[in-house]
CSV table of C-alpha atoms in Angstrom, one decimal:
chain,number,residue,atom,x,y,z
A,282,UNK,CA,146.6,31.8,-26.1
A,283,UNK,CA,146.1,29.2,-28.9
A,284,UNK,CA,144.3,31.5,-30.9
A,285,UNK,CA,147.0,34.3,-30.5
A,286,UNK,CA,149.6,31.5,-32.0
A,287,UNK,CA,147.6,31.0,-34.8
A,288,UNK,CA,147.4,34.8,-35.3
A,289,UNK,CA,150.9,35.3,-35.2
A,290,UNK,CA,151.7,32.3,-37.6
A,291,UNK,CA,149.0,33.4,-40.7
A,292,UNK,CA,150.9,37.0,-39.9
A,293,UNK,CA,154.2,35.4,-40.3
A,294,UNK,CA,152.9,33.5,-43.3
A,295,UNK,CA,151.4,36.6,-44.9
A,296,UNK,CA,154.6,38.7,-44.6
A,297,UNK,CA,156.8,35.8,-45.7
A,298,UNK,CA,154.6,35.6,-49.0
A,299,UNK,CA,154.1,39.2,-49.6
A,300,UNK,CA,157.2,41.1,-48.5
A,301,UNK,CA,160.0,38.0,-49.0
A,302,UNK,CA,160.9,37.7,-45.6
A,303,UNK,CA,163.2,35.0,-45.3
A,304,UNK,CA,162.5,32.6,-42.2
A,305,UNK,CA,165.8,30.5,-40.8
A,306,UNK,CA,165.1,27.0,-41.6
A,307,UNK,CA,164.3,24.8,-38.8
A,308,UNK,CA,165.1,20.9,-38.7
A,309,UNK,CA,163.6,18.0,-36.7
A,310,UNK,CA,164.0,14.6,-36.4
A,311,UNK,CA,163.3,12.0,-34.1
A,312,UNK,CA,165.2,11.5,-30.7
A,313,UNK,CA,165.6,7.7,-31.5
A,314,UNK,CA,164.8,5.2,-34.3
A,315,UNK,CA,164.8,1.6,-33.6
A,316,UNK,CA,165.8,-1.0,-36.5
A,317,UNK,CA,165.9,-4.6,-36.1
A,318,UNK,CA,169.3,-6.4,-36.9
A,319,UNK,CA,169.5,-7.1,-40.9
A,320,UNK,CA,166.3,-5.3,-41.7
A,321,UNK,CA,166.2,-1.6,-43.6
A,322,UNK,CA,164.6,1.3,-41.9
A,323,UNK,CA,164.6,5.0,-42.2
A,324,UNK,CA,165.5,8.4,-40.1
A,325,UNK,CA,162.9,11.1,-41.1
A,326,UNK,CA,164.2,14.5,-41.6
A,327,UNK,CA,161.5,17.2,-41.1
A,328,UNK,CA,162.5,20.9,-42.2
A,329,UNK,CA,160.8,24.2,-42.9
A,330,UNK,CA,160.5,26.4,-45.2
A,331,UNK,CA,160.7,23.4,-47.5
A,332,UNK,CA,163.1,24.7,-49.9
A,333,UNK,CA,166.6,23.9,-49.4
A,334,UNK,CA,170.2,23.9,-51.2
A,335,UNK,CA,171.8,20.9,-49.8
A,336,UNK,CA,170.9,18.2,-47.5
A,337,UNK,CA,174.2,16.4,-45.2
A,338,UNK,CA,173.8,13.1,-43.3
A,339,UNK,CA,176.6,12.6,-41.0
A,340,UNK,CA,177.3,10.0,-38.0
A,341,UNK,CA,178.6,11.4,-35.0
A,342,UNK,CA,181.2,9.7,-32.9
A,343,UNK,CA,182.1,9.6,-29.2
A,344,UNK,CA,184.5,12.1,-29.6
A,345,UNK,CA,182.2,14.6,-31.1
A,346,UNK,CA,183.9,14.1,-34.4
A,347,UNK,CA,181.8,13.7,-37.6
A,348,UNK,CA,181.5,11.4,-40.7
A,349,UNK,CA,180.1,11.9,-44.1
A,350,UNK,CA,177.6,9.6,-44.7
A,351,UNK,CA,175.5,10.8,-47.8
A,352,UNK,CA,174.4,14.3,-48.8
A,353,UNK,CA,171.8,15.7,-51.8
A,354,UNK,CA,172.9,18.8,-53.6
A,355,UNK,CA,170.3,19.7,-56.0
A,356,UNK,CA,169.7,16.5,-57.8
A,357,UNK,CA,173.2,14.9,-57.1
A,358,UNK,CA,173.8,12.2,-54.2
A,359,UNK,CA,177.4,11.6,-53.2
A,360,UNK,CA,179.0,10.0,-49.9
A,361,UNK,CA,181.0,7.0,-48.7
A,362,UNK,CA,177.6,5.2,-47.4
A,363,UNK,CA,176.0,6.0,-50.7
A,364,UNK,CA,179.0,4.3,-52.8
A,365,UNK,CA,178.8,1.3,-50.4
A,366,UNK,CA,175.2,0.6,-51.1
A,367,UNK,CA,174.1,0.7,-47.0
A,368,UNK,CA,172.5,4.0,-47.1
A,369,UNK,CA,170.9,5.9,-49.5
A,370,UNK,CA,168.2,8.9,-49.4
A,371,UNK,CA,164.6,8.6,-49.9
A,372,UNK,CA,162.5,11.2,-52.0
A,373,UNK,CA,161.7,13.1,-48.7
A,374,UNK,CA,165.2,12.9,-47.8
A,375,UNK,CA,164.9,10.5,-45.0
A,376,UNK,CA,168.3,8.7,-44.4
A,377,UNK,CA,167.5,4.9,-45.6
A,378,UNK,CA,170.0,2.6,-43.5
A,379,UNK,CA,169.7,-1.0,-45.4
A,380,UNK,CA,170.4,-4.3,-43.9
A,381,UNK,CA,171.2,-2.9,-40.4
A,382,UNK,CA,174.3,-3.8,-38.7
A,383,UNK,CA,175.8,-3.5,-35.2
A,384,UNK,CA,178.5,-1.0,-36.7
A,385,UNK,CA,175.6,1.0,-38.0
A,386,UNK,CA,174.4,1.9,-34.3
A,387,UNK,CA,175.2,5.8,-33.5
A,388,UNK,CA,174.1,9.2,-33.6
A,389,UNK,CA,173.2,10.3,-37.3
A,390,UNK,CA,172.7,13.9,-37.9
A,391,UNK,CA,170.7,15.9,-40.5
A,392,UNK,CA,171.6,19.0,-41.6
A,393,UNK,CA,169.8,21.4,-43.9
A,394,UNK,CA,171.3,24.5,-46.0
A,395,UNK,CA,168.4,26.5,-47.2
A,396,UNK,CA,168.8,28.8,-50.1
A,397,UNK,CA,169.7,31.7,-48.1
A,398,UNK,CA,173.0,29.5,-47.0
A,399,UNK,CA,171.5,29.7,-43.5
A,400,UNK,CA,171.4,26.1,-42.2
A,401,UNK,CA,170.0,23.9,-38.9
A,402,UNK,CA,170.7,20.5,-37.8
A,403,UNK,CA,169.1,17.8,-35.5
A,404,UNK,CA,170.4,14.5,-34.1
A,405,UNK,CA,168.7,10.9,-34.1
A,406,UNK,CA,170.1,8.1,-32.1
A,407,UNK,CA,170.0,4.9,-34.1
A,408,UNK,CA,169.8,1.4,-32.3
A,409,UNK,CA,170.0,-2.0,-33.7
A,410,UNK,CA,167.6,-4.3,-32.2
A,411,UNK,CA,167.1,-8.0,-31.9
A,412,UNK,CA,163.3,-9.4,-31.3
A,413,UNK,CA,162.7,-12.8,-30.1
A,414,UNK,CA,162.5,-15.1,-32.8
A,415,UNK,CA,160.5,-17.8,-30.9
A,416,UNK,CA,158.2,-17.7,-27.9
A,417,UNK,CA,159.4,-18.3,-24.1
A,418,UNK,CA,160.6,-21.9,-23.3
A,419,UNK,CA,159.1,-23.3,-20.1
A,420,UNK,CA,161.0,-25.7,-18.1
A,421,UNK,CA,160.4,-27.2,-14.6
A,422,UNK,CA,162.4,-28.8,-11.7
A,423,UNK,CA,161.2,-30.7,-8.5
A,424,UNK,CA,163.4,-31.5,-5.5
A,425,UNK,CA,162.9,-34.1,-2.8
A,426,UNK,CA,160.3,-32.3,-1.0
A,427,UNK,CA,158.1,-32.3,-4.3
A,428,UNK,CA,158.4,-36.1,-4.6
A,429,UNK,CA,158.0,-36.9,-1.3
A,430,UNK,CA,155.0,-35.1,-0.7
A,431,UNK,CA,153.1,-37.6,-3.0
A,432,UNK,CA,150.0,-34.8,-3.2
A,433,UNK,CA,148.1,-32.1,-4.5
A,434,UNK,CA,150.0,-29.6,-2.5
A,435,UNK,CA,153.6,-30.2,-4.4
A,436,UNK,CA,155.9,-27.5,-5.4
A,437,UNK,CA,157.3,-27.2,-8.7
A,438,UNK,CA,159.9,-24.9,-9.9
A,439,UNK,CA,158.8,-23.3,-13.1
A,440,UNK,CA,161.3,-21.2,-15.2
A,441,UNK,CA,160.5,-19.3,-18.5
A,442,UNK,CA,163.5,-18.3,-20.8
A,443,UNK,CA,163.1,-15.8,-23.5
A,444,UNK,CA,164.8,-16.2,-26.6
A,445,UNK,CA,167.8,-13.7,-27.5
A,446,UNK,CA,166.6,-10.2,-27.7
A,447,UNK,CA,168.2,-6.7,-27.3
A,448,UNK,CA,166.8,-4.7,-25.6
A,449,UNK,CA,166.3,-7.3,-23.1
A,450,UNK,CA,162.3,-8.2,-22.8
A,451,UNK,CA,160.3,-8.6,-19.3
A,452,UNK,CA,158.8,-11.9,-18.8
A,453,UNK,CA,155.5,-11.9,-17.0
A,454,UNK,CA,154.1,-15.0,-15.2
A,455,UNK,CA,149.9,-15.1,-15.0
A,456,UNK,CA,147.5,-18.1,-13.6
A,457,UNK,CA,144.5,-19.1,-15.5
A,458,UNK,CA,142.7,-16.0,-13.7
A,459,UNK,CA,145.1,-13.9,-15.4
A,460,UNK,CA,146.5,-12.6,-12.2
A,461,UNK,CA,150.4,-11.9,-12.2
A,462,UNK,CA,152.6,-14.6,-10.0
A,463,UNK,CA,155.7,-13.3,-8.3
A,464,UNK,CA,158.8,-14.4,-10.2
A,465,UNK,CA,162.5,-13.6,-9.7
A,466,UNK,CA,163.9,-12.6,-13.1
A,467,UNK,CA,167.4,-11.9,-14.5
A,468,UNK,CA,168.9,-10.8,-17.8
A,469,UNK,CA,172.2,-12.4,-18.8
A,470,UNK,CA,174.5,-11.1,-21.9
A,471,UNK,CA,174.3,-13.8,-24.4
A,472,UNK,CA,175.5,-12.3,-27.7
A,473,UNK,CA,175.8,-14.8,-30.3
A,474,UNK,CA,173.3,-12.7,-32.3
A,475,UNK,CA,174.8,-9.5,-31.5
A,476,UNK,CA,176.5,-7.6,-28.9
A,477,UNK,CA,174.6,-6.3,-26.1
A,478,UNK,CA,171.9,-8.5,-26.5
A,479,UNK,CA,170.6,-10.7,-23.6
A,480,UNK,CA,168.5,-14.0,-22.6
A,481,UNK,CA,165.9,-13.6,-19.8
A,482,UNK,CA,164.9,-16.2,-17.3
A,483,UNK,CA,162.2,-15.7,-14.8
A,484,UNK,CA,161.5,-18.4,-12.2
A,485,UNK,CA,158.5,-19.0,-10.0
A,486,UNK,CA,157.4,-21.7,-7.1
A,487,UNK,CA,154.2,-22.7,-7.6
A,488,UNK,CA,152.3,-24.7,-5.5
A,489,UNK,CA,149.7,-27.0,-7.4
A,490,UNK,CA,146.3,-27.4,-5.6
A,491,UNK,CA,144.3,-27.8,-8.3
A,492,UNK,CA,144.0,-28.4,-12.3
A,493,UNK,CA,145.8,-24.9,-13.4
A,494,UNK,CA,146.7,-23.1,-16.5
A,495,UNK,CA,150.2,-20.8,-16.3
A,496,UNK,CA,151.1,-18.1,-18.9
A,497,UNK,CA,154.5,-16.7,-19.6
A,498,UNK,CA,154.4,-13.6,-21.7
A,499,UNK,CA,157.3,-11.7,-23.0
A,500,UNK,CA,157.0,-8.0,-23.0
A,501,UNK,CA,158.9,-5.2,-24.8
A,502,UNK,CA,158.6,-1.8,-26.3
A,503,UNK,CA,159.5,-3.8,-29.7
A,504,UNK,CA,156.8,-6.7,-29.3
A,505,UNK,CA,154.2,-4.8,-27.7
A,506,UNK,CA,152.7,-6.3,-24.4
A,507,UNK,CA,150.6,-8.6,-25.4
A,508,UNK,CA,151.5,-10.5,-28.5
A,509,UNK,CA,150.3,-14.1,-28.9
A,510,UNK,CA,153.6,-15.1,-30.7
A,511,UNK,CA,155.4,-14.1,-27.5
A,512,UNK,CA,153.4,-16.3,-25.3
A,513,UNK,CA,153.8,-19.8,-23.6
A,514,UNK,CA,151.4,-21.7,-21.6
A,515,UNK,CA,151.7,-25.1,-19.4
A,516,UNK,CA,149.2,-26.9,-17.9
A,517,UNK,CA,149.2,-28.4,-14.7
A,518,UNK,CA,146.8,-31.2,-12.9
A,519,UNK,CA,146.2,-32.1,-9.5
A,520,UNK,CA,146.8,-35.6,-10.7
A,521,UNK,CA,147.5,-37.8,-13.7
A,522,UNK,CA,147.2,-41.2,-14.4
A,523,UNK,CA,149.7,-43.3,-16.4
A,524,UNK,CA,147.7,-43.9,-19.9
A,525,UNK,CA,149.8,-47.1,-20.5
A,526,UNK,CA,150.7,-50.4,-18.1
A,527,UNK,CA,154.6,-50.6,-17.2
A,528,UNK,CA,156.8,-51.6,-19.3
A,529,UNK,CA,159.4,-54.3,-18.6
A,530,UNK,CA,162.8,-54.6,-19.6
A,531,UNK,CA,165.6,-57.5,-19.1
A,532,UNK,CA,169.3,-57.5,-18.9
A,533,UNK,CA,171.3,-60.8,-18.7
A,534,UNK,CA,173.3,-60.9,-15.5
A,535,UNK,CA,175.0,-64.4,-15.5
A,536,UNK,CA,174.6,-67.8,-17.7
A,537,UNK,CA,173.7,-66.0,-20.5
A,538,UNK,CA,172.7,-68.4,-23.5
A,539,UNK,CA,170.3,-68.4,-26.1
A,540,UNK,CA,167.0,-69.2,-24.3
A,541,UNK,CA,167.3,-69.5,-20.4
A,542,UNK,CA,168.8,-71.9,-18.2
A,543,UNK,CA,168.8,-73.0,-14.6
A,544,UNK,CA,171.0,-70.6,-12.6
A,545,UNK,CA,170.6,-67.7,-15.4
A,546,UNK,CA,170.7,-64.4,-13.6
A,547,UNK,CA,168.5,-61.6,-14.6
A,548,UNK,CA,167.8,-57.9,-14.1
A,549,UNK,CA,164.0,-57.0,-14.9
A,550,UNK,CA,163.5,-53.3,-14.7
A,551,UNK,CA,160.0,-52.2,-14.5
A,552,UNK,CA,158.9,-48.5,-16.0
A,553,UNK,CA,155.8,-47.1,-15.3
A,554,UNK,CA,154.1,-44.1,-17.2
A,555,UNK,CA,154.2,-40.5,-16.4
A,556,UNK,CA,152.1,-40.0,-13.5
A,557,UNK,CA,151.5,-37.4,-11.0
A,558,UNK,CA,151.8,-37.9,-7.9
A,559,UNK,CA,154.6,-40.8,-8.8
A,560,UNK,CA,153.2,-44.2,-8.3
A,561,UNK,CA,155.1,-47.3,-6.6
A,562,UNK,CA,155.5,-50.1,-8.7
A,563,UNK,CA,155.5,-53.8,-6.9
A,564,UNK,CA,157.1,-56.9,-8.3
A,565,UNK,CA,155.3,-60.5,-7.1
A,566,UNK,CA,156.0,-63.7,-8.2
A,567,UNK,CA,153.4,-66.2,-9.2
A,568,UNK,CA,152.4,-67.2,-6.1
A,569,UNK,CA,151.5,-63.4,-5.2
A,570,UNK,CA,154.3,-63.0,-3.0
A,571,UNK,CA,156.4,-59.5,-3.2
A,572,UNK,CA,159.7,-59.6,-4.5
A,573,UNK,CA,162.1,-57.1,-2.8
A,574,UNK,CA,163.8,-54.7,-5.7
A,575,UNK,CA,167.3,-54.1,-5.8
A,576,UNK,CA,166.7,-50.3,-7.0
A,577,UNK,CA,163.9,-47.6,-7.5
A,578,UNK,CA,164.1,-44.4,-8.5
A,579,UNK,CA,161.9,-41.5,-9.2
A,580,UNK,CA,162.4,-39.1,-12.2
A,581,UNK,CA,160.4,-36.1,-13.9
A,582,UNK,CA,158.5,-36.9,-16.6
A,583,UNK,CA,158.9,-34.9,-19.9
A,584,UNK,CA,155.2,-33.7,-19.5
A,585,UNK,CA,155.3,-30.5,-16.5
A,586,UNK,CA,154.6,-31.7,-13.5
A,587,UNK,CA,154.7,-35.3,-13.8
A,588,UNK,CA,156.8,-38.5,-12.7
A,589,UNK,CA,158.2,-41.7,-14.2
A,590,UNK,CA,158.9,-44.5,-11.7
A,591,UNK,CA,161.4,-47.5,-12.0
A,592,UNK,CA,161.8,-50.5,-10.0
A,593,UNK,CA,164.5,-53.3,-10.6
A,594,UNK,CA,164.7,-57.0,-9.3
A,595,UNK,CA,167.3,-59.8,-9.8
A,596,UNK,CA,165.6,-63.2,-10.3
A,597,UNK,CA,167.8,-66.7,-11.0
A,598,UNK,CA,165.6,-68.6,-13.2
A,599,UNK,CA,165.0,-72.2,-11.4
A,600,UNK,CA,161.9,-73.1,-13.6
A,601,UNK,CA,158.9,-71.9,-15.7
A,602,UNK,CA,157.1,-69.1,-13.8
A,603,UNK,CA,155.6,-65.9,-14.1
A,604,UNK,CA,156.3,-62.7,-12.4
A,605,UNK,CA,154.5,-59.6,-12.3
A,606,UNK,CA,155.0,-55.9,-12.0
A,607,UNK,CA,152.0,-53.9,-10.7
A,608,UNK,CA,151.4,-50.2,-10.6
A,609,UNK,CA,150.1,-50.0,-6.9
A,610,UNK,CA,146.9,-48.2,-6.7
A,611,UNK,CA,146.0,-48.7,-10.3
A,612,UNK,CA,143.7,-51.7,-10.6
A,613,UNK,CA,144.8,-53.6,-13.8
A,614,UNK,CA,147.7,-52.0,-14.5
A,615,UNK,CA,150.4,-54.9,-14.5
A,616,UNK,CA,152.8,-56.0,-16.8
A,617,UNK,CA,153.1,-60.1,-16.8
A,618,UNK,CA,156.4,-61.9,-17.5
A,619,UNK,CA,156.7,-65.4,-18.4
A,620,UNK,CA,160.1,-66.8,-18.0
A,621,UNK,CA,160.5,-70.2,-20.1
A,622,UNK,CA,163.5,-72.1,-21.2
A,623,UNK,CA,162.3,-71.2,-24.6
A,624,UNK,CA,162.8,-67.2,-24.1
A,625,UNK,CA,161.2,-64.6,-22.3
A,626,UNK,CA,157.2,-63.4,-22.8
A,627,UNK,CA,155.6,-60.0,-21.8
A,628,UNK,CA,151.7,-59.2,-21.8
A,629,UNK,CA,150.8,-55.6,-20.5
A,630,UNK,CA,147.3,-55.4,-19.1
A,631,UNK,CA,144.9,-52.1,-18.0
A,632,UNK,CA,141.5,-51.7,-17.2
A,633,UNK,CA,139.2,-49.8,-19.3
A,634,UNK,CA,137.0,-46.9,-17.9
A,635,UNK,CA,134.3,-49.8,-17.5
A,636,UNK,CA,136.2,-52.2,-15.5
A,637,UNK,CA,137.1,-54.8,-18.5
A,638,UNK,CA,140.6,-55.6,-18.7
A,639,UNK,CA,142.8,-54.2,-22.1
A,640,UNK,CA,145.5,-56.6,-23.4
A,641,UNK,CA,148.3,-54.3,-24.5
A,642,UNK,CA,149.9,-56.9,-26.7
A,643,UNK,CA,153.4,-58.3,-26.2
A,644,UNK,CA,155.2,-61.1,-26.6
A,645,UNK,CA,152.9,-63.9,-24.5
A,646,UNK,CA,154.7,-67.4,-24.3
A,647,UNK,CA,151.9,-69.4,-22.7
A,648,UNK,CA,149.0,-68.1,-25.5
A,649,UNK,CA,151.4,-69.3,-28.1
A,650,UNK,CA,152.0,-72.8,-26.9
A,651,UNK,CA,148.2,-73.1,-26.3
A,652,UNK,CA,147.5,-72.2,-29.7
A,653,UNK,CA,149.9,-74.6,-30.9
A,654,UNK,CA,148.2,-77.1,-28.8
A,655,UNK,CA,144.9,-76.5,-30.4
A,656,UNK,CA,146.3,-76.4,-34.0
A,657,UNK,CA,147.4,-79.9,-33.1
A,658,UNK,CA,144.5,-81.2,-32.0
A,659,UNK,CA,142.8,-79.9,-35.3
A,660,UNK,CA,145.2,-81.5,-37.4
A,661,UNK,CA,144.5,-84.9,-35.7
A,662,UNK,CA,140.8,-84.4,-35.7
A,663,UNK,CA,141.1,-83.5,-39.8
A,664,UNK,CA,143.2,-86.8,-40.4
A,665,UNK,CA,140.4,-88.9,-38.3
A,666,UNK,CA,137.9,-87.9,-40.2
A,667,UNK,CA,139.9,-88.3,-43.5
A,668,UNK,CA,140.8,-91.5,-42.7
A,669,UNK,CA,137.1,-92.9,-41.8
A,670,UNK,CA,135.8,-91.3,-44.7
A,671,UNK,CA,138.3,-93.5,-47.2
A,672,UNK,CA,137.8,-96.9,-45.1
A,673,UNK,CA,134.0,-96.2,-45.9
A,674,UNK,CA,134.5,-95.4,-49.8
A,675,UNK,CA,136.8,-98.6,-49.8
A,676,UNK,CA,133.5,-101.2,-48.6
A,677,UNK,CA,131.5,-99.5,-51.1
A,678,UNK,CA,133.6,-99.1,-54.3
A,679,UNK,CA,136.2,-102.0,-55.6
A,680,UNK,CA,138.5,-99.3,-56.9
A,681,UNK,CA,139.4,-98.4,-53.4
A,682,UNK,CA,140.4,-102.2,-52.6
A,683,UNK,CA,143.7,-103.8,-52.7
A,684,UNK,CA,145.0,-106.6,-55.1
A,685,UNK,CA,144.8,-109.1,-52.6
A,686,UNK,CA,141.0,-108.4,-52.6
A,687,UNK,CA,140.3,-109.1,-56.5
A,688,UNK,CA,142.3,-112.4,-56.2
A,689,UNK,CA,140.5,-113.7,-53.4
A,690,UNK,CA,137.2,-113.0,-55.3
A,691,UNK,CA,138.4,-114.4,-58.7
A,692,UNK,CA,138.5,-111.6,-60.5
A,693,UNK,CA,142.5,-111.4,-61.1
A,694,UNK,CA,143.7,-111.1,-64.7
């Protein structure tokens, strides 16, 4: 069958070339052309035989009417689209649409008139598209169940949101083995960049049983299926330990003056670092007895799957004392608060991997007082040594002796 078609084509070419038989012109164009918003695109127009008298590009409206866009007759190119600068014809007669806009969408027809004034035409649907400018964004939430479980089987709600796109993208969730995760997806018309564009969201519920890496991939005909630029990942850890000791902030409620007086009422808020599962904070007084909190809260952290805990106490100052906020279950992770009439000082401590304690700094009032005492003792010792040296020299050399000494020895002048 193929050889028969080849023989027929060769016969037609031979007849056309030798006997001047005119074949009717045939025009073909793509069914659809996608042009990114603001970019320049082309609609090719292919026809045979290649000789022509004129080429007309028109745009058809919904009522099947035609609007002349641009044409070429001989060497002359004319048309409203050419005059506006938004359209042009290439050397091979493709229609060029410059700086694609929404109003440029529609059906475009290429009509070719051959030298025998026979014509043929073909249509192409042109669509303005918007491709996502950034990779999808992953956010997460966790209800009371997640916080109350306090374990590695916590359930997280993870939502992947695409950038604005037209047509909408498809979001695919996969685990660290590349296996797809069932998700609930939807596309919402947004239209801030282009009417008809949409934002796609895809939400999964994931049970964290071990350390995992999840991926959300945006796919579409326009951006391909595995573009690394349209991929976001999130790492989930079975457990996360805070990198720092809890921090403490203080607010004065009553009898607030410079320094602290007897009867001053303070609110002290202890805040943990990010952890998973959420940690408990315990307040203790200088005798190691627990202090009842007036409020506590657990909020999601900035890192996916982590939590931040706060614990607030009220304390009425009576005398110099030391309070401690301890991260329960984490040996050595504590913050010590010194309450003194001169002010409030904090010192954060946590244990290193080898069990040695790390002082994370802060204003330590007790340390400052000890240093001041040490300096004072040093000054007294230095003064004592200086006096002893002067006394010794006073005995050895007369220049160091008083005038009365000279008089009694008969040396006064």
